[in-house]
mmCIF file of C-alpha atoms and ligand atoms in Angstrom:
data_model
loop_
_atom_site.group_PDB
_atom_site.id
_atom_site.type_symbol
_atom_site.label_atom_id
_atom_site.label_comp_id
_atom_site.label_asym_id
_atom_site.label_seq_id
_atom_site.Cartn_x
_atom_site.Cartn_y
_atom_site.Cartn_z
ATOM 1 C CA MET A 97 -0.251 -0.226 0.061
ATOM 2 C CA ASN A 98 1.182 3.591 -0.886
ATOM 3 C CA LYS A 99 2.184 4.577 2.809
ATOM 4 C CA ASN A 100 1.985 8.303 1.676
ATOM 5 C CA LYS A 101 -1.313 8.245 -0.241
ATOM 6 C CA PHE A 102 -2.107 11.442 1.189
ATOM 7 C CA ASN A 103 1.002 12.961 -0.290
ATOM 8 C CA LEU A 104 2.199 14.910 2.987
ATOM 9 C CA VAL A 105 5.336 16.671 2.637
ATOM 10 C CA LEU A 106 4.884 18.594 6.022
ATOM 11 C CA ARG A 107 5.261 16.104 8.770
ATOM 12 C CA PRO A 108 6.056 18.096 11.943
ATOM 13 C CA ARG A 109 5.782 14.295 13.605
ATOM 14 C CA ARG A 110 9.422 13.728 12.116
ATOM 15 C CA LEU A 111 11.167 16.097 14.763
ATOM 16 C CA ARG A 112 9.149 14.473 17.596
ATOM 17 C CA LYS A 113 10.036 10.856 16.816
ATOM 18 C CA ASN A 114 12.440 10.054 20.004
ATOM 19 C CA ASN A 115 13.936 11.672 22.889
ATOM 20 C CA VAL A 116 16.849 12.677 21.272
ATOM 21 C CA ILE A 117 15.456 14.373 18.292
ATOM 22 C CA ARG A 118 13.172 16.145 20.916
ATOM 23 C CA ARG A 119 15.825 17.560 22.913
ATOM 24 C CA ILE A 120 17.868 18.382 19.803
ATOM 25 C CA VAL A 121 15.023 20.833 18.782
ATOM 26 C CA ARG A 122 13.994 21.866 22.157
ATOM 27 C CA GLU A 123 13.782 25.701 22.091
ATOM 28 C CA ASN A 124 13.505 26.280 25.846
ATOM 29 C CA PHE A 125 15.121 24.792 28.710
ATOM 30 C CA LEU A 126 14.918 25.741 32.202
ATOM 31 C CA ALA A 127 18.244 26.159 34.503
ATOM 32 C CA ILE A 128 18.877 26.332 38.352
ATOM 33 C CA ASP A 129 20.418 29.616 37.215
ATOM 34 C CA ASP A 130 17.043 30.576 35.823
ATOM 35 C CA LEU A 131 15.598 30.415 39.633
ATOM 36 C CA VAL A 132 15.640 32.598 43.107
ATOM 37 C CA TYR A 133 14.061 31.319 46.068
ATOM 38 C CA PRO A 134 11.896 32.950 48.694
ATOM 39 C CA LEU A 135 12.572 32.835 52.435
ATOM 40 C CA PHE A 136 10.611 33.694 55.286
ATOM 41 C CA VAL A 137 12.233 34.808 58.708
ATOM 42 C CA ARG A 138 10.701 35.601 61.820
ATOM 43 C CA ASN A 139 12.170 35.791 65.299
ATOM 44 C CA GLY A 140 12.673 32.919 67.454
ATOM 45 C CA ILE A 141 15.156 30.177 68.197
ATOM 46 C CA LYS A 142 15.782 27.092 66.116
ATOM 47 C CA LEU A 143 12.546 27.698 64.460
ATOM 48 C CA LYS A 144 11.512 26.133 61.428
ATOM 49 C CA SER A 145 7.833 25.866 61.201
ATOM 50 C CA GLU A 146 6.004 24.650 58.279
ATOM 51 C CA ILE A 147 3.344 27.227 56.555
ATOM 52 C CA SER A 148 0.242 25.284 56.454
ATOM 53 C CA SER A 149 -0.809 26.436 53.201
ATOM 54 C CA MET A 150 2.390 26.125 51.768
ATOM 55 C CA PRO A 151 3.790 22.563 52.229
ATOM 56 C CA GLY A 152 7.491 22.558 52.144
ATOM 57 C CA VAL A 153 7.808 26.481 52.931
ATOM 58 C CA TYR A 154 9.071 27.327 56.109
ATOM 59 C CA HIS A 155 9.266 29.963 58.660
ATOM 60 C CA PHE A 156 12.954 30.364 59.915
ATOM 61 C CA SER A 157 14.630 32.046 62.728
ATOM 62 C CA PRO A 158 17.972 34.023 61.934
ATOM 63 C CA ASP A 159 19.694 31.231 63.377
ATOM 64 C CA SER A 160 17.895 28.407 61.633
ATOM 65 C CA ILE A 161 17.967 30.058 58.362
ATOM 66 C CA LEU A 162 22.070 30.012 58.008
ATOM 67 C CA LYS A 163 21.398 26.118 57.859
ATOM 68 C CA GLU A 164 18.957 26.486 55.219
ATOM 69 C CA VAL A 165 21.277 28.688 53.478
ATOM 70 C CA GLU A 166 23.951 26.393 53.862
ATOM 71 C CA SER A 167 21.924 23.641 52.262
ATOM 72 C CA LEU A 168 20.958 25.954 49.297
ATOM 73 C CA LEU A 169 24.534 26.623 48.298
ATOM 74 C CA LYS A 170 25.176 23.048 48.118
ATOM 75 C CA LEU A 171 22.536 22.626 45.624
ATOM 76 C CA GLY A 172 23.741 25.398 43.443
ATOM 77 C CA LEU A 173 20.985 27.828 44.633
ATOM 78 C CA ASP A 174 23.002 30.943 45.605
ATOM 79 C CA ARG A 175 20.493 33.377 45.530
ATOM 80 C CA ILE A 176 17.426 34.326 47.669
ATOM 81 C CA ILE A 177 14.688 36.721 48.407
ATOM 82 C CA LEU A 178 14.065 37.422 51.912
ATOM 83 C CA PHE A 179 10.823 38.259 53.637
ATOM 84 C CA GLY A 180 10.724 39.404 57.497
ATOM 85 C CA ILE A 181 8.089 38.961 60.054
ATOM 86 C CA PRO A 182 8.437 41.060 63.125
ATOM 87 C CA ASP A 183 7.035 40.312 66.390
ATOM 88 C CA GLU A 184 5.498 43.781 66.563
ATOM 89 C CA LYS A 185 3.379 45.346 64.024
ATOM 90 C CA ASP A 186 2.389 48.823 64.496
ATOM 91 C CA LYS A 187 0.973 51.717 62.249
ATOM 92 C CA ASN A 188 3.981 52.988 60.848
ATOM 93 C CA GLY A 189 6.020 49.642 60.490
ATOM 94 C CA MET A 190 8.756 50.771 62.428
ATOM 95 C CA ASN A 191 10.661 47.693 62.645
ATOM 96 C CA ALA A 192 10.923 47.723 58.984
ATOM 97 C CA ILE A 193 13.763 50.193 58.878
ATOM 98 C CA SER A 194 15.179 49.639 62.290
ATOM 99 C CA GLU A 195 19.131 48.441 62.398
ATOM 100 C CA SER A 196 17.872 45.750 64.704
ATOM 101 C CA GLY A 197 14.847 44.677 62.515
ATOM 102 C CA ILE A 198 14.612 41.088 61.650
ATOM 103 C CA ILE A 199 15.481 41.604 58.067
ATOM 104 C CA GLN A 200 18.399 43.694 59.008
ATOM 105 C CA GLN A 201 19.763 41.194 61.463
ATOM 106 C CA THR A 202 19.145 38.528 59.117
ATOM 107 C CA ILE A 203 20.660 39.902 56.117
ATOM 108 C CA ARG A 204 23.912 40.758 58.290
ATOM 109 C CA ASP A 205 24.164 37.190 59.916
ATOM 110 C CA ILE A 206 24.105 35.483 56.653
ATOM 111 C CA LYS A 207 26.445 37.769 54.961
ATOM 112 C CA SER A 208 29.081 37.483 57.575
ATOM 113 C CA ARG A 209 28.711 33.604 57.405
ATOM 114 C CA PHE A 210 28.047 33.187 53.349
ATOM 115 C CA PRO A 211 29.122 36.017 51.857
ATOM 116 C CA GLU A 212 28.566 34.367 48.223
ATOM 117 C CA MET A 213 25.022 34.028 48.847
ATOM 118 C CA PHE A 214 23.140 36.794 46.630
ATOM 119 C CA ILE A 215 20.636 38.270 48.857
ATOM 120 C CA ILE A 216 17.763 40.098 47.581
ATOM 121 C CA SER A 217 15.241 41.883 49.899
ATOM 122 C CA ASP A 218 11.616 42.700 49.839
ATOM 123 C CA VAL A 219 10.851 46.309 50.539
ATOM 124 C CA CYS A 220 7.486 47.170 51.293
ATOM 125 C CA MET A 221 5.530 47.810 54.602
ATOM 126 C CA CYS A 222 2.493 45.001 54.667
ATOM 127 C CA GLU A 223 4.710 42.801 56.608
ATOM 128 C CA TYR A 224 5.310 45.194 58.898
ATOM 129 C CA THR A 225 2.367 47.243 59.642
ATOM 130 C CA ASN A 226 -0.919 46.376 61.740
ATOM 131 C CA HIS A 227 -2.832 47.466 59.129
ATOM 132 C CA GLY A 228 -1.458 45.175 56.549
ATOM 133 C CA HIS A 229 -1.333 47.804 53.877
ATOM 134 C CA CYS A 230 2.052 48.789 51.735
ATOM 135 C CA GLY A 231 2.247 52.535 52.774
ATOM 136 C CA ILE A 232 1.739 54.905 55.284
ATOM 137 C CA ILE A 233 -2.008 55.155 56.319
ATOM 138 C CA GLU A 234 -3.622 58.652 56.548
ATOM 139 C CA ASN A 235 -7.461 59.345 56.214
ATOM 140 C CA ASN A 236 -7.933 55.630 55.745
ATOM 141 C CA GLU A 237 -5.535 55.757 52.432
ATOM 142 C CA VAL A 238 -2.058 54.918 51.556
ATOM 143 C CA ASN A 239 -0.439 58.388 51.094
ATOM 144 C CA ASN A 240 2.044 57.468 48.582
ATOM 145 C CA ASP A 241 4.825 60.290 48.503
ATOM 146 C CA ALA A 242 4.962 59.672 52.690
ATOM 147 C CA THR A 243 5.223 56.080 51.715
ATOM 148 C CA LEU A 244 8.276 57.166 49.428
ATOM 149 C CA LEU A 245 10.250 58.787 52.579
ATOM 150 C CA PHE A 246 9.672 55.555 54.326
ATOM 151 C CA LEU A 247 10.928 53.230 51.428
ATOM 152 C CA GLN A 248 13.905 55.264 51.004
ATOM 153 C CA LYS A 249 14.759 54.689 54.758
ATOM 154 C CA GLN A 250 14.070 51.173 54.311
ATOM 155 C CA VAL A 251 16.147 50.347 51.394
ATOM 156 C CA ILE A 252 19.120 52.299 53.274
ATOM 157 C CA SER A 253 18.702 50.009 56.266
ATOM 158 C CA HIS A 254 18.980 46.899 54.185
ATOM 159 C CA ALA A 255 22.014 48.562 51.904
ATOM 160 C CA GLU A 256 24.018 49.019 55.670
ATOM 161 C CA ALA A 257 23.112 45.639 56.334
ATOM 162 C CA GLY A 258 25.038 44.443 53.369
ATOM 163 C CA VAL A 259 22.161 43.462 50.695
ATOM 164 C CA ASP A 260 22.936 42.805 47.136
ATOM 165 C CA MET A 261 19.742 43.957 45.632
ATOM 166 C CA VAL A 262 16.369 45.503 46.481
ATOM 167 C CA ALA A 263 12.962 44.763 45.231
ATOM 168 C CA PRO A 264 10.384 47.070 46.292
ATOM 169 C CA SER A 265 7.007 45.372 45.902
ATOM 170 C CA GLY A 266 4.639 48.200 47.151
ATOM 171 C CA MET A 267 3.402 49.604 43.987
ATOM 172 C CA MET A 268 3.668 53.159 44.793
ATOM 173 C CA ASP A 269 4.150 55.730 42.402
ATOM 174 C CA GLY A 270 7.708 57.082 41.979
ATOM 175 C CA MET A 271 9.223 54.340 44.553
ATOM 176 C CA ILE A 272 12.156 53.298 41.652
ATOM 177 C CA GLY A 273 13.070 56.517 41.238
ATOM 178 C CA ALA A 274 13.082 57.595 45.326
ATOM 179 C CA ILE A 275 14.993 54.484 46.021
ATOM 180 C CA ARG A 276 17.517 54.981 43.571
ATOM 181 C CA LYS A 277 18.383 58.657 44.679
ATOM 182 C CA ALA A 278 18.514 57.423 48.485
ATOM 183 C CA LEU A 279 20.847 54.583 47.251
ATOM 184 C CA ASP A 280 23.140 56.718 45.596
ATOM 185 C CA GLU A 281 23.321 59.470 47.916
ATOM 186 C CA TYR A 282 24.326 56.936 50.442
ATOM 187 C CA ASN A 283 26.861 56.111 47.900
ATOM 188 C CA PHE A 284 25.522 52.529 47.279
ATOM 189 C CA ILE A 285 25.735 53.294 43.835
ATOM 190 C CA ASP A 286 26.370 49.257 42.903
ATOM 191 C CA ILE A 287 23.023 48.070 44.558
ATOM 192 C CA SER A 288 20.713 46.628 42.241
ATOM 193 C CA ILE A 289 17.063 47.396 42.100
ATOM 194 C CA MET A 290 14.549 44.530 40.886
ATOM 195 C CA SER A 291 11.241 46.299 40.352
ATOM 196 C CA TYR A 292 7.812 44.845 41.140
ATOM 197 C CA ALA A 293 6.885 46.819 38.366
ATOM 198 C CA VAL A 294 3.896 45.169 36.900
ATOM 199 C CA LYS A 295 1.873 43.749 40.179
ATOM 200 C CA TYR A 296 -1.545 42.678 39.626
ATOM 201 C CA ALA A 297 -4.167 43.062 42.706
ATOM 202 C CA SER A 298 -4.491 39.163 42.805
ATOM 203 C CA ALA A 299 -5.931 36.842 44.977
ATOM 204 C CA PHE A 300 -3.254 34.379 44.217
ATOM 205 C CA TYR A 301 -1.093 35.809 47.308
ATOM 206 C CA GLY A 302 -3.671 34.262 49.626
ATOM 207 C CA PRO A 303 -0.755 32.011 51.025
ATOM 208 C CA PHE A 304 1.847 34.042 51.319
ATOM 209 C CA ARG A 305 -0.590 36.697 53.524
ATOM 210 C CA GLU A 306 -1.047 33.662 55.671
ATOM 211 C CA ALA A 307 2.842 32.973 55.838
ATOM 212 C CA ALA A 308 3.579 36.887 56.248
ATOM 213 C CA GLU A 309 0.641 37.738 58.302
ATOM 214 C CA SER A 310 0.256 40.685 55.695
ATOM 215 C CA THR A 311 -3.822 40.531 55.154
ATOM 216 C CA PRO A 312 -4.987 44.237 54.861
ATOM 217 C CA GLN A 313 -7.194 44.719 57.723
ATOM 218 C CA PHE A 314 -9.470 46.987 55.868
ATOM 219 C CA GLY A 315 -10.319 47.324 52.190
ATOM 220 C CA ASP A 316 -7.986 45.694 49.695
ATOM 221 C CA ARG A 317 -5.251 46.754 47.489
ATOM 222 C CA ARG A 318 -6.724 47.591 44.787
ATOM 223 C CA GLN A 319 -5.926 51.357 44.764
ATOM 224 C CA TYR A 320 -2.393 50.414 44.301
ATOM 225 C CA GLN A 321 -1.956 46.881 42.642
ATOM 226 C CA MET A 322 -3.004 46.796 39.263
ATOM 227 C CA ASP A 323 -6.695 45.550 37.529
ATOM 228 C CA PRO A 324 -6.141 41.919 36.113
ATOM 229 C CA GLY A 325 -7.988 43.360 32.923
ATOM 230 C CA ASN A 326 -5.238 45.763 31.951
ATOM 231 C CA THR A 327 -2.315 45.118 29.324
ATOM 232 C CA ARG A 328 -1.513 48.401 28.267
ATOM 233 C CA GLU A 329 -1.176 49.678 31.716
ATOM 234 C CA ALA A 330 1.415 47.040 32.475
ATOM 235 C CA ILE A 331 3.479 48.496 29.836
ATOM 236 C CA LYS A 332 2.903 51.772 31.097
ATOM 237 C CA GLU A 333 4.415 50.829 34.580
ATOM 238 C CA ALA A 334 7.156 49.159 33.207
ATOM 239 C CA LYS A 335 8.341 52.119 31.024
ATOM 240 C CA ILE A 336 8.078 54.338 33.848
ATOM 241 C CA ASP A 337 10.222 52.151 36.235
ATOM 242 C CA LEU A 338 12.947 51.713 33.651
ATOM 243 C CA LYS A 339 13.003 55.761 33.633
ATOM 244 C CA GLU A 340 13.401 55.797 37.217
ATOM 245 C CA GLY A 341 16.262 53.254 37.254
ATOM 246 C CA ALA A 342 14.909 49.836 37.728
ATOM 247 C CA ASP A 343 17.533 47.281 36.773
ATOM 248 C CA ILE A 344 14.930 44.620 36.232
ATOM 249 C CA LEU A 345 11.330 44.583 35.670
ATOM 250 C CA MET A 346 9.348 41.745 37.251
ATOM 251 C CA VAL A 347 5.609 41.002 36.455
ATOM 252 C CA LYS A 348 3.620 39.317 39.143
ATOM 253 C CA PRO A 349 1.612 36.725 39.360
ATOM 254 C CA ALA A 350 3.161 34.750 36.709
ATOM 255 C CA MET A 351 0.676 31.825 35.448
ATOM 256 C CA ALA A 352 -2.303 33.612 34.882
ATOM 257 C CA TYR A 353 -0.214 36.434 33.530
ATOM 258 C CA MET A 354 1.988 34.831 30.819
ATOM 259 C CA ASP A 355 0.457 36.911 28.001
ATOM 260 C CA ILE A 356 1.802 40.069 30.225
ATOM 261 C CA ILE A 357 5.280 38.589 30.850
ATOM 262 C CA GLN A 358 5.591 38.055 26.824
ATOM 263 C CA GLN A 359 4.519 41.681 26.055
ATOM 264 C CA ILE A 360 6.722 43.650 28.795
ATOM 265 C CA LYS A 361 9.717 41.456 27.204
ATOM 266 C CA ALA A 362 9.029 42.777 23.967
ATOM 267 C CA VAL A 363 9.275 46.366 24.818
ATOM 268 C CA SER A 364 12.503 46.138 27.391
ATOM 269 C CA PHE A 365 15.943 45.344 27.031
ATOM 270 C CA SER A 366 16.228 44.756 30.701
ATOM 271 C CA PRO A 367 15.982 41.236 32.228
ATOM 272 C CA ILE A 368 12.432 40.123 33.213
ATOM 273 C CA ALA A 369 11.911 38.151 36.249
ATOM 274 C CA ALA A 370 8.089 36.964 37.127
ATOM 275 C CA TYR A 371 7.023 35.747 40.328
ATOM 276 C CA ASN A 372 5.328 32.352 40.459
ATOM 277 C CA VAL A 373 3.321 33.177 43.418
ATOM 278 C CA SER A 374 2.116 31.410 46.769
ATOM 279 C CA GLY A 375 -1.302 30.646 45.348
ATOM 280 C CA GLU A 376 0.353 28.923 41.881
ATOM 281 C CA TYR A 377 2.533 26.880 44.408
ATOM 282 C CA SER A 378 -0.368 25.740 46.796
ATOM 283 C CA MET A 379 -2.411 24.563 44.249
ATOM 284 C CA ILE A 380 -0.218 22.575 42.600
ATOM 285 C CA LYS A 381 0.394 21.149 46.020
ATOM 286 C CA ALA A 382 -2.978 20.340 47.210
ATOM 287 C CA ALA A 383 -4.110 18.845 43.476
ATOM 288 C CA SER A 384 -0.722 16.701 43.788
ATOM 289 C CA GLN A 385 -1.287 15.662 47.130
ATOM 290 C CA LYS A 386 -5.307 14.478 46.454
ATOM 291 C CA GLY A 387 -3.419 12.450 43.509
ATOM 292 C CA TRP A 388 -5.035 14.550 40.918
ATOM 293 C CA ILE A 389 -2.455 15.581 39.246
ATOM 294 C CA ASN A 390 1.464 14.632 38.881
ATOM 295 C CA GLY A 391 2.904 17.831 40.620
ATOM 296 C CA VAL A 392 6.482 17.319 39.760
ATOM 297 C CA LYS A 393 5.671 17.179 35.861
ATOM 298 C CA VAL A 394 3.171 20.122 36.561
ATOM 299 C CA ARG A 395 5.861 22.327 38.384
ATOM 300 C CA ASP A 396 8.350 21.402 35.706
ATOM 301 C CA GLU A 397 5.784 22.050 32.922
ATOM 302 C CA LEU A 398 4.893 25.529 34.427
ATOM 303 C CA LEU A 399 8.048 26.502 35.172
ATOM 304 C CA LEU A 400 9.566 25.992 31.663
ATOM 305 C CA SER A 401 6.078 27.896 30.481
ATOM 306 C CA ILE A 402 6.928 30.877 32.250
ATOM 307 C CA LYS A 403 10.897 30.800 30.932
ATOM 308 C CA ARG A 404 9.055 30.395 27.494
ATOM 309 C CA ALA A 405 7.061 33.341 27.948
ATOM 310 C CA GLY A 406 9.916 35.352 28.081
ATOM 311 C CA ALA A 407 11.085 35.447 31.709
ATOM 312 C CA ASP A 408 14.752 35.289 32.445
ATOM 313 C CA ILE A 409 14.367 34.991 36.570
ATOM 314 C CA ILE A 410 11.965 33.153 38.191
ATOM 315 C CA ILE A 411 11.317 33.296 41.816
ATOM 316 C CA SER A 412 9.545 30.123 43.017
ATOM 317 C CA TYR A 413 9.051 28.188 46.208
ATOM 318 C CA PHE A 414 9.698 25.313 44.013
ATOM 319 C CA ALA A 415 13.269 26.319 43.409
ATOM 320 C CA LYS A 416 14.843 24.280 46.082
ATOM 321 C CA GLU A 417 12.896 20.761 45.456
ATOM 322 C CA TYR A 418 14.011 21.349 41.708
ATOM 323 C CA ALA A 419 17.297 22.270 42.374
ATOM 324 C CA LYS A 420 17.505 18.952 44.751
ATOM 325 C CA GLU A 421 16.179 16.789 41.973
ATOM 326 C CA PHE A 422 18.259 18.144 39.335
ATOM 327 C CA ASN A 423 21.397 17.259 41.357
ATOM 328 C CA ASN A 424 20.561 14.093 41.655
HETATM 329 C C1 LIG B 1805 4.163 42.121 49.217
HETATM 330 C C2 LIG B 1805 4.260 41.159 48.629
HETATM 331 C C3 LIG B 1805 3.504 40.527 48.352
HETATM 332 C C4 LIG B 1805 3.902 38.816 47.676
HETATM 333 C C5 LIG B 1805 5.154 39.531 47.541
HETATM 334 N N1 LIG B 1805 5.402 40.839 48.067
HETATM 335 C C6 LIG B 1805 2.044 40.192 48.900
HETATM 336 C C7 LIG B 1805 0.906 41.021 48.562
HETATM 337 O O1 LIG B 1805 0.842 41.955 47.831
HETATM 338 O O2 LIG B 1805 -0.116 40.673 49.071
HETATM 339 C C8 LIG B 1805 3.256 37.848 47.312
HETATM 340 C C9 LIG B 1805 3.853 36.887 46.877
HETATM 341 C C10 LIG B 1805 3.078 35.188 46.777
HETATM 342 O O3 LIG B 1805 2.126 35.298 47.069
HETATM 343 O O4 LIG B 1805 4.047 34.357 46.857
HETATM 344 N N2 LIG B 1805 5.264 42.699 50.250
#
């Protein structure tokens, strides 16, 4: 019988025939170097307590985080983003700018034991304020410019503690310019800024807010985080932040916003980061625990897809388990 009776000349399946040819033609790869691992630190001694909605993710104390950092370095993960949760939260988030604050102390401790660990710090007020908003509250609203003055103090305190890169996540207007100005005035010209430039008001942050105890106590964040319906506004935000001096632009969340990652990549020559956020992690963990999906395969497919969409850097709670398997 004529095996080609349909006269097919174009047969893309030829390049999918076996594993070798599939590897030869694969366009995108995920590597440990693409990943950044988030860590949560709070006061305590020898603390390592699992966050219930995020299996495999822990709160560490400043002493126990050193052990964790050591094990990350062994896995080839030499970059982390740090989130601090203070014991005392107050209206103006004072722990966030204190020399002896939880983050400042942790940065100093890690840097003195493991200077090779590249530390990025989250710069925002919501983990430090008792109202859970990302800024200074005046008349029941976040006051943008008062918050900028605060953020300047916050980054200087991180810089003095030895941070390598700061990542402002509060979506305040002018925050990148204000932070760059403060860093430069204090001669921290080499500290880079990864801007959460395009951050949507998203329900995918739910588990993180449990972890950071940062749920807003009134209202929500829609006066500063972006509306999920908007694309052109994302490009506007990205362009403003580049002009103000951002070194890296972040899109957040990742999974439901891959079109945004792709479009930001197309209008910028700076590296693009994407935050594979807590809700994305928890959904995969939960469905996997129920046996409804293969969690490892879904994880790898998701991370690769974020890369394919255009992310050069992926911040992910999966980074450690991925690195572990990669090393085996
Ligand atoms: C704000 C901040 C948030 C996340 C990172 N930085 C939460 C928010 O805006 O409510 C979310 C990260 C995640 O969900 O994994 N400082």
